[in-house]
Structure formats: C-alpha cells, structure tokens
Amino acid sequence: MHSPISRRMLAIGGALCALSFGIAACGSDDNNNSSTSGGGASTSGSTSSKAQKVGVLLPDTKSSVRWESFDRPLLEAAFKAAGVPVTIDNAQGDKSTQQQQAEQQITNGAKVLLLVNLDSGSGAAIEANAQTRGVKVIDYDRLTLKGSAAYYVSFDNVKVGELQGQGLVDCLGSSGTPSIAELNGSPTDNNATLFKQGYDSVLKPLYDSGKAKKVADQSVPDWDNQQALTIFEQMLQKTNNKIDGVLAANDGLGNSVISALKARKLKQIPVTGQDATPQGIQNILSGDQCMTVYKAVKKEADAASKLAIALSKGTQPPAGLVNGKTNDTARDVPSVLLTPEAITKDNVKVVFDDGFLKKEDVCTGKFASLCTDAGL
Ligand code: BGC
C-alpha cells in the first residue's frame, strides 16, 4: 500500500494531471500496449483472445479514502498482472464529469467500463450510452438501479449493515436504555440503503421493545464528511448531548462524529464505521471508535478485473466467480458478492495480516504504543 506521503503525491499528481492535460490523459496506466510491445497481438494469431482496453470510473476522493488509496492501486495492479491496458479516472463527485470521462474512455478505445456511479440516474445514462457504442459495463461496488450493467461486483452490503448494527449493540453492552443516533450514507447511493437495511434489522427490534431509543436518524448527502460534522453537531444540540452510541455508516462519517464529540469535550461513546481506513483503525486503537467493517478491496478488484477481461474477450468468466443475482428494481444482474468482516480492537490484526494496511501508515506518533498494546 502507498504510504500517506506517496498517497498525497498521487492525489496531487492527479490534480495536476487534470489541470494540465484535461480529463482523458489523467490517471491512465496503459501497460503492455499490444501495438508497441514485441510479440503482442499481431503474433498471437488471434486478436479476439487478447483482452482489450478497460476504463475505470471512480466517484470522488471525499466520501472515503478507499477509492484513491485502495481501489485505484489494487485495480491497477490487477489489470497490470493480466497485461490489460487500463485507464482510471476519478469524477471528483461531479456527475457530468463522470459522464464525460466515460465518453472519453470509450472514444479512446475502452471496450469495458468499471463504473462506481454517483447516483443511479447518471449511472444508467452512462450505461445506456455505452451500450449503444458496443461497450460493456460492470457496476463496481455500487449497483446502478434500472441500469444495464453486465455484472455487479460488490460485498454483501446488507451484511455490512448487520455487522455495524451488531457491533454497536456489542459495544454498548447491556446496561440501561441507550440513546442511539444513526448517521446514514448518501441517499443516492444504493449501498447506503442496503447498509441501513442491515443495521436497522438489528436496531429496530431494540427500539420497538424499548431496549434502546432512537434519538436521531439522518442521511449525509454525498457522504460528505464536512456536512456530517454539522449534522452531528445539530444532533448533539437537539438531544442536549444525550447520545450514547452512533451508527455511523463509514469511517469518514465516524471521524466527523468523533471530532464533534471532542470539540464539545464529551466522553468517548461507541461509534461504528466501515472501510478499515488508516484513520478508522487509529480511532479504534485510541478507543474513539468501537468497530469498522473490513471489505477486502483486493478481492473486489481481482473479481472485477477477471469479469472485465472475460467480457472484453467475449468469454465466460472463471467458473464459480459469479455467485448470485441482484435485483436492480427492473432486472436481475449477475453478481459477485464478497463477504465483509467486522473489526474491533480485538482482531485489528486481520487488516494488517491481509496486507490491506501497513503498520507504518497507522502506527505513527502516539499510535505506536497503542499498536504495541494491541499486539501489532
Ligand atoms: C462504499 C463504501 C464507501 C462509501 C463512500 C459506498 O458505496 O461501499 O465503501 O465508504 O460508498 O464512498
């Protein structure tokens, strides 16, 4: 994984690239170009057996660090290992930018697109356009409702929510009737709907039976951490600081909650998260966050790259890879759904042993001794 410094350089590089070359030239990583490398397509005897260009459309840099810190390098590595040229663009949260990037990737010869949509409407438009140009699309991580993607690759997102709900309940323990606040993801992200379905399946019975009290429940537009901070401050204001636990839908939102609590000098309370980001893990080590959900992005990237290669060659994906169907409200989309894992202080080692995080990105400064205490 990139160190924080190289990640920052990557982000700066991306920004400079966008400024100086325009969208099309940005984030591209054309490797093993068959027209220039000796013994490429012309000597292989069959051009149809050669995987063609792939375009990846990432959503933003603000809703989670995962897209640039994990998905980009892991997708790059997966396609590089397979010798497939790939261009990766990030729409920086702008729907029309994403549509232009898709258009540009197709013009530049991409035959398969991996799309993380910014909402289903704009995603479906990208997919409809791709279809008219003979280009296949894979919904990467986020399902496009009423879209036309050939495949959907993600995690069991209802399960992600269940792990968050159960994690919060476990951290709260059994004493008293806790007041719970829910800080949901973006209302336009189908995943946020699924996460909520998962955690509400755990929490609602407790509210209904009077074992817990829901004191606030709000969605955060675009998963924007800054807005999350304002929303949570208002929740504290409204409840007179009487919040005992927070279901925050990802680590970024969780960190906004933690910042607001610290600003008011309130004591630590159980806060959930998702993505196992370096900051989320640090918050777990310091006791500010009670759990996160680890989604092995490497597996997600590998699965998506295998499907993209099969689609571009017109072959069947490896047997057993596609393991389900997901209804996009209009049709069933063949899916690869991976299994998420709950992470607390007790099993934080998992994300390091898996090669997802590096100790030097987490165990810095005051976290060094906390890492040692946690057996890292
Ligand atoms: C992803 C999460 C991510 C969130 C914000 C969701 O669709 O599944 O991993 O934290 O978007 O980017």
Coordinates of C-alpha atoms and ligand atoms in Angstrom, one line a residue:
M1 CA 0.0 0.0 0.0
H2 CA 1.1 3.5 -0.6
S3 CA 2.5 5.4 2.3
P4 CA 0.5 8.5 3.3
I5 CA 3.1 10.6 1.6
S6 CA 3.0 8.8 -1.7
R7 CA -0.8 8.8 -1.5
R8 CA -0.8 12.5 -1.1
M9 CA 1.6 12.8 -4.1
L10 CA -0.7 10.6 -6.0
A11 CA -3.6 12.9 -5.3
I12 CA -1.6 16.0 -6.1
G13 CA -0.3 14.3 -9.3
G14 CA -3.9 13.5 -10.3
A15 CA -4.9 17.1 -9.7
L16 CA -2.0 18.5 -11.7
C17 CA -2.7 16.0 -14.4
A18 CA -6.3 17.1 -14.6
L19 CA -5.3 20.7 -14.9
S20 CA -2.6 20.3 -17.4
F21 CA -3.8 17.6 -19.7
G22 CA -7.6 17.5 -19.4
I23 CA -9.6 14.5 -18.3
A24 CA -8.6 12.0 -20.9
A25 CA -4.9 11.9 -20.1
C26 CA -5.4 11.6 -16.4
G27 CA -4.7 8.5 -14.2
S28 CA -4.1 6.4 -17.3
D29 CA -1.9 3.4 -16.9
D30 CA -1.6 1.8 -20.3
N31 CA 0.6 -1.1 -19.8
N32 CA 1.7 -3.8 -22.2
N33 CA 0.4 -2.0 -25.2
S34 CA 0.0 -4.6 -27.8
S35 CA 0.8 -2.4 -30.7
T36 CA 4.2 -1.5 -29.4
S37 CA 5.4 -4.4 -27.3
G38 CA 7.1 -7.1 -29.4
G39 CA 5.2 -10.3 -29.8
G40 CA 1.9 -8.6 -29.0
A41 CA -1.5 -9.1 -30.7
S42 CA -0.1 -9.4 -34.2
T43 CA 2.0 -12.5 -33.3
S44 CA -0.5 -14.1 -31.0
G45 CA -2.5 -15.2 -34.0
S46 CA -5.9 -14.3 -32.6
T47 CA -6.9 -10.7 -31.7
S48 CA -10.1 -11.9 -30.2
S49 CA -8.2 -13.8 -27.5
K50 CA -6.5 -10.6 -26.4
A51 CA -8.1 -8.6 -23.7
Q52 CA -9.0 -5.1 -24.8
K53 CA -8.8 -1.7 -23.1
V54 CA -10.7 -1.2 -19.9
G55 CA -11.8 2.1 -18.3
V56 CA -12.4 2.6 -14.6
L57 CA -14.7 5.4 -13.3
L58 CA -14.1 6.2 -9.7
P59 CA -16.6 8.5 -7.9
D60 CA -14.7 11.0 -5.7
T61 CA -12.0 11.5 -3.2
K62 CA -14.1 12.9 -0.3
S63 CA -16.7 10.3 0.5
S64 CA -14.0 7.7 1.5
V65 CA -10.2 7.4 1.1
R66 CA -10.8 3.9 -0.2
W67 CA -11.2 5.0 -3.9
E68 CA -7.8 6.5 -4.3
S69 CA -5.8 4.7 -1.6
F70 CA -7.1 1.2 -2.2
D71 CA -9.3 0.7 -5.2
R72 CA -7.1 2.6 -7.7
P73 CA -3.8 0.9 -6.8
L74 CA -5.4 -2.5 -6.4
L75 CA -7.3 -2.3 -9.7
E76 CA -4.1 -1.0 -11.4
A77 CA -2.2 -4.0 -10.1
A78 CA -4.9 -6.5 -11.1
F79 CA -5.1 -5.3 -14.7
K80 CA -1.3 -4.9 -14.9
A81 CA -0.8 -8.5 -13.8
A82 CA -3.2 -9.6 -16.5
G83 CA -1.5 -7.4 -19.1
V84 CA -4.6 -5.4 -19.8
P85 CA -4.4 -1.7 -20.5
V86 CA -6.5 0.3 -18.1
T87 CA -7.4 4.0 -17.7
I88 CA -8.6 5.1 -14.3
D89 CA -10.4 8.4 -13.8
N90 CA -12.0 10.0 -10.8
A91 CA -15.0 12.2 -11.2
Q92 CA -14.4 14.2 -8.0
G93 CA -18.1 13.9 -7.1
D94 CA -19.3 15.5 -10.3
K95 CA -21.9 13.6 -12.3
S96 CA -21.4 15.4 -15.6
T97 CA -17.6 14.9 -15.3
Q98 CA -18.2 11.2 -14.8
Q99 CA -20.3 11.1 -18.0
Q100 CA -17.6 12.9 -19.9
Q101 CA -14.9 10.6 -18.6
A102 CA -16.9 7.6 -19.7
E103 CA -17.4 9.1 -23.1
Q104 CA -13.7 9.9 -23.4
Q105 CA -12.7 6.4 -22.3
I106 CA -14.9 4.9 -25.0
T107 CA -13.5 7.3 -27.6
N108 CA -10.1 6.2 -26.6
G109 CA -10.9 2.6 -27.2
A110 CA -12.2 1.1 -23.9
K111 CA -14.3 -1.9 -24.5
V112 CA -15.3 -2.5 -20.9
L113 CA -16.0 0.1 -18.2
L114 CA -16.0 -0.4 -14.5
L115 CA -18.4 2.1 -13.0
V116 CA -18.8 3.4 -9.4
N117 CA -21.8 5.6 -10.0
L118 CA -22.6 8.9 -8.3
D119 CA -26.3 8.1 -8.4
S120 CA -28.4 5.6 -10.3
G121 CA -29.8 8.1 -12.8
S122 CA -26.4 9.3 -14.1
G123 CA -25.0 5.7 -13.9
A124 CA -27.9 4.4 -16.0
A125 CA -27.3 7.1 -18.6
I126 CA -23.6 6.2 -18.8
E127 CA -24.6 2.5 -19.2
A128 CA -27.2 3.3 -21.9
N129 CA -24.6 5.3 -23.9
A130 CA -22.0 2.6 -23.5
Q131 CA -24.5 0.0 -24.8
T132 CA -25.2 2.0 -28.0
R133 CA -21.4 2.0 -28.6
G134 CA -21.0 -1.7 -28.0
V135 CA -19.2 -1.3 -24.7
K136 CA -19.9 -3.5 -21.7
V137 CA -20.2 -2.0 -18.2
I138 CA -19.6 -3.6 -14.8
D139 CA -21.2 -2.0 -11.7
Y140 CA -18.2 -1.8 -9.4
D141 CA -19.2 -1.7 -5.7
R142 CA -22.4 0.3 -6.2
L143 CA -25.4 -1.1 -8.1
T144 CA -27.0 1.1 -10.7
L145 CA -30.8 0.8 -10.3
K146 CA -32.6 0.3 -13.6
G147 CA -29.2 0.2 -15.3
S148 CA -27.9 -2.1 -18.0
A149 CA -24.6 -3.4 -16.5
A150 CA -23.5 -6.9 -17.5
Y151 CA -22.3 -7.6 -13.9
Y152 CA -22.3 -6.2 -10.4
V153 CA -19.3 -6.7 -8.2
S154 CA -19.5 -5.8 -4.5
F155 CA -19.9 -7.1 -1.0
D156 CA -22.9 -8.4 0.7
N157 CA -23.9 -4.8 1.7
V158 CA -26.9 -5.8 3.9
K159 CA -24.4 -7.9 5.8
V160 CA -22.1 -4.9 6.2
G161 CA -25.0 -3.1 7.9
E162 CA -25.8 -6.1 10.1
L163 CA -22.2 -6.2 11.3
Q164 CA -22.4 -2.4 12.1
G165 CA -25.7 -2.8 14.0
Q166 CA -24.5 -5.8 16.0
G167 CA -21.1 -4.1 16.5
L168 CA -22.8 -1.1 18.0
V169 CA -25.0 -3.2 20.2
D170 CA -22.0 -5.2 21.5
C171 CA -20.0 -2.1 22.2
L172 CA -22.9 -0.5 24.1
G173 CA -23.3 -3.5 26.4
S174 CA -26.4 -4.4 28.3
S175 CA -26.8 -1.7 30.9
G176 CA -29.6 0.9 30.6
T177 CA -31.5 2.1 27.6
P178 CA -29.0 3.7 25.3
S179 CA -29.9 6.7 23.1
I180 CA -28.7 5.9 19.6
A181 CA -28.1 8.3 16.7
E182 CA -28.0 7.0 13.1
L183 CA -25.8 8.8 10.6
N184 CA -26.6 7.2 7.2
G185 CA -24.7 7.4 4.0
S186 CA -25.7 9.2 0.8
P187 CA -29.4 8.9 0.0
T188 CA -28.4 8.5 -3.7
D189 CA -26.1 5.5 -3.1
N190 CA -27.9 2.2 -3.2
N191 CA -25.3 0.8 -0.9
A192 CA -26.3 3.3 1.8
T193 CA -29.9 2.0 1.5
L194 CA -28.6 -1.6 1.9
F195 CA -26.3 -0.7 4.9
K196 CA -29.3 0.9 6.6
Q197 CA -31.5 -2.1 5.9
G198 CA -28.8 -4.2 7.6
Y199 CA -28.3 -2.2 10.7
D200 CA -32.0 -1.3 11.2
S201 CA -32.7 -5.1 11.1
V202 CA -30.6 -5.3 14.3
L203 CA -31.6 -2.0 15.9
K204 CA -35.3 -1.6 15.2
P205 CA -36.3 -4.6 17.3
L206 CA -34.5 -2.9 20.2
Y207 CA -36.3 0.4 19.6
D208 CA -39.6 -1.4 19.3
S209 CA -39.1 -3.3 22.5
G210 CA -37.9 -0.2 24.4
K211 CA -34.4 -1.7 24.9
A212 CA -32.9 1.3 23.0
K213 CA -34.1 4.7 21.9
K214 CA -33.5 6.2 18.5
V215 CA -32.9 9.9 19.1
A216 CA -31.7 10.9 15.6
D217 CA -31.6 9.4 12.1
Q218 CA -30.3 11.4 9.2
S219 CA -28.6 10.8 5.8
V220 CA -25.5 12.6 4.8
P221 CA -25.6 14.0 1.2
D222 CA -22.8 12.5 -0.9
W223 CA -21.3 11.0 2.2
D224 CA -19.7 14.5 2.8
N225 CA -17.7 14.4 6.0
Q226 CA -18.0 18.2 6.5
Q227 CA -21.8 18.0 6.3
A228 CA -21.7 15.0 8.6
L229 CA -19.9 17.1 11.2
T230 CA -22.6 19.8 11.0
I231 CA -25.4 17.3 11.1
F232 CA -24.0 15.5 14.1
E233 CA -23.4 18.8 15.9
Q234 CA -27.1 19.5 15.4
M235 CA -28.0 16.1 16.7
L236 CA -26.0 16.8 19.9
Q237 CA -27.6 20.2 20.2
K238 CA -31.1 18.8 19.8
T239 CA -30.5 16.0 22.3
N240 CA -28.6 18.1 24.9
N241 CA -25.6 15.9 24.2
K242 CA -27.6 12.8 25.3
I243 CA -26.3 10.4 22.7
D244 CA -24.9 7.1 24.0
G245 CA -23.9 5.4 20.7
V246 CA -23.7 6.3 17.0
L247 CA -24.3 4.2 14.0
A248 CA -22.0 6.0 11.5
A249 CA -22.1 4.3 8.1
N250 CA -18.4 4.6 7.3
D251 CA -15.1 5.6 8.9
G252 CA -15.2 9.1 7.4
L253 CA -18.6 9.8 9.0
G254 CA -17.5 8.2 12.2
N255 CA -14.5 10.5 12.3
S256 CA -16.8 13.5 11.9
V257 CA -18.8 12.2 14.9
I258 CA -15.6 11.8 16.9
S259 CA -14.4 15.3 16.0
A260 CA -17.7 16.8 17.2
L261 CA -17.6 14.9 20.5
K262 CA -14.0 16.0 21.1
A263 CA -14.9 19.6 20.2
R264 CA -17.6 19.5 23.0
K265 CA -15.2 17.7 25.3
L266 CA -17.7 14.9 25.6
K267 CA -16.5 11.4 26.7
Q268 CA -15.9 8.6 24.2
I269 CA -19.0 6.7 23.2
P270 CA -19.4 3.7 20.8
V271 CA -19.2 4.8 17.2
T272 CA -19.2 2.5 14.2
G273 CA -17.6 2.8 10.8
Q274 CA -16.7 1.0 7.6
D275 CA -13.8 0.6 5.2
A276 CA -11.0 -0.1 7.7
T277 CA -9.2 3.1 6.7
P278 CA -5.9 4.0 8.4
Q279 CA -7.8 6.8 10.3
G280 CA -10.6 4.4 11.3
I281 CA -8.2 1.9 12.6
Q282 CA -6.4 4.6 14.6
N283 CA -9.7 5.7 16.0
I284 CA -10.3 2.1 17.1
L285 CA -6.9 1.9 18.7
S286 CA -7.5 5.1 20.7
G287 CA -10.9 3.9 21.8
D288 CA -12.8 6.7 19.9
Q289 CA -14.4 4.2 17.5
C290 CA -15.7 0.8 18.5
M291 CA -15.6 -1.0 15.2
T292 CA -15.2 -0.8 11.5
V293 CA -16.1 -3.2 8.6
Y294 CA -13.3 -4.5 6.6
K295 CA -14.1 -5.2 2.9
A296 CA -11.2 -6.9 1.2
V297 CA -10.9 -4.5 -1.8
K298 CA -8.2 -6.6 -3.3
K299 CA -10.7 -9.4 -3.8
E300 CA -13.2 -6.9 -5.2
A301 CA -10.6 -5.5 -7.6
D302 CA -9.5 -9.0 -8.7
A303 CA -13.0 -10.2 -9.3
A304 CA -13.9 -7.1 -11.3
S305 CA -10.8 -7.4 -13.4
K306 CA -11.5 -11.1 -14.2
L307 CA -15.0 -10.2 -15.3
A308 CA -13.8 -7.3 -17.4
I309 CA -11.2 -9.5 -19.1
A310 CA -13.9 -12.1 -19.9
L311 CA -16.3 -9.5 -21.2
S312 CA -13.6 -7.9 -23.4
K313 CA -12.6 -11.3 -24.8
G314 CA -16.2 -12.4 -25.2
T315 CA -15.6 -15.5 -23.0
Q316 CA -17.3 -16.9 -19.9
P317 CA -15.9 -15.7 -16.5
P318 CA -14.0 -18.2 -14.4
A319 CA -16.3 -20.9 -13.0
G320 CA -17.8 -20.1 -9.6
L321 CA -16.8 -16.4 -9.7
V322 CA -20.3 -15.1 -10.3
N323 CA -22.1 -16.3 -7.1
G324 CA -25.5 -14.5 -7.2
K325 CA -28.0 -12.2 -8.7
T326 CA -29.0 -8.7 -7.5
N327 CA -32.3 -7.1 -8.4
D328 CA -31.8 -3.5 -9.7
T329 CA -35.6 -2.9 -9.5
A330 CA -36.0 -3.7 -13.2
R331 CA -34.0 -6.9 -13.7
D332 CA -31.6 -9.3 -12.0
V333 CA -27.9 -8.5 -12.5
P334 CA -25.4 -11.4 -12.3
S335 CA -23.3 -10.6 -9.3
V336 CA -20.1 -11.3 -7.4
L337 CA -20.9 -10.7 -3.7
L338 CA -18.0 -10.9 -1.3
T339 CA -18.1 -11.3 2.5
P340 CA -17.4 -8.3 4.8
E341 CA -15.7 -8.7 8.2
A342 CA -16.2 -6.8 11.5
I343 CA -13.1 -5.4 13.0
T344 CA -12.7 -4.3 16.6
K345 CA -9.6 -3.7 18.8
D346 CA -9.5 -7.5 19.4
N347 CA -9.0 -8.5 15.8
V348 CA -7.4 -5.4 14.3
K349 CA -4.5 -7.6 13.2
V350 CA -6.6 -9.0 10.4
V351 CA -6.3 -6.0 8.2
F352 CA -2.5 -5.9 8.5
D353 CA -2.1 -9.7 8.1
D354 CA -4.2 -9.4 4.9
G355 CA -1.8 -6.8 3.5
F356 CA -4.6 -4.2 3.3
L357 CA -2.9 -1.8 5.7
K358 CA 0.7 -1.2 6.6
K359 CA 1.8 -0.6 10.1
E360 CA 3.8 2.5 9.0
D361 CA 0.5 4.1 7.8
V362 CA -1.2 3.5 11.2
C363 CA 1.2 3.1 14.0
T364 CA 2.8 6.5 13.8
G365 CA 3.3 9.1 16.6
K366 CA 1.1 8.5 19.5
F367 CA -0.4 5.4 17.8
A368 CA 2.9 3.5 18.0
S369 CA 2.4 2.4 21.6
L370 CA -1.3 1.7 21.0
C371 CA -0.3 -0.6 18.2
T372 CA 2.1 -2.4 20.5
D373 CA -0.6 -2.7 23.1
A374 CA -2.9 -4.2 20.5
G375 CA -0.3 -6.8 19.6
L376 CA 0.7 -5.3 16.3
Ligands
BGC1 C1 -19.0 2.1 -0.5 C2 -18.2 2.4 0.9 C3 -17.8 3.8 0.9 C4 -18.9 4.8 0.6 C5 -18.5 6.2 0.4 C6 -20.1 3.1 -0.6 O1 -20.8 2.9 -1.8 O2 -19.4 0.8 -0.5 O3 -17.1 1.5 1.0 O4 -17.3 4.2 2.2 O5 -19.6 4.4 -0.7 O6 -17.6 6.3 -0.7

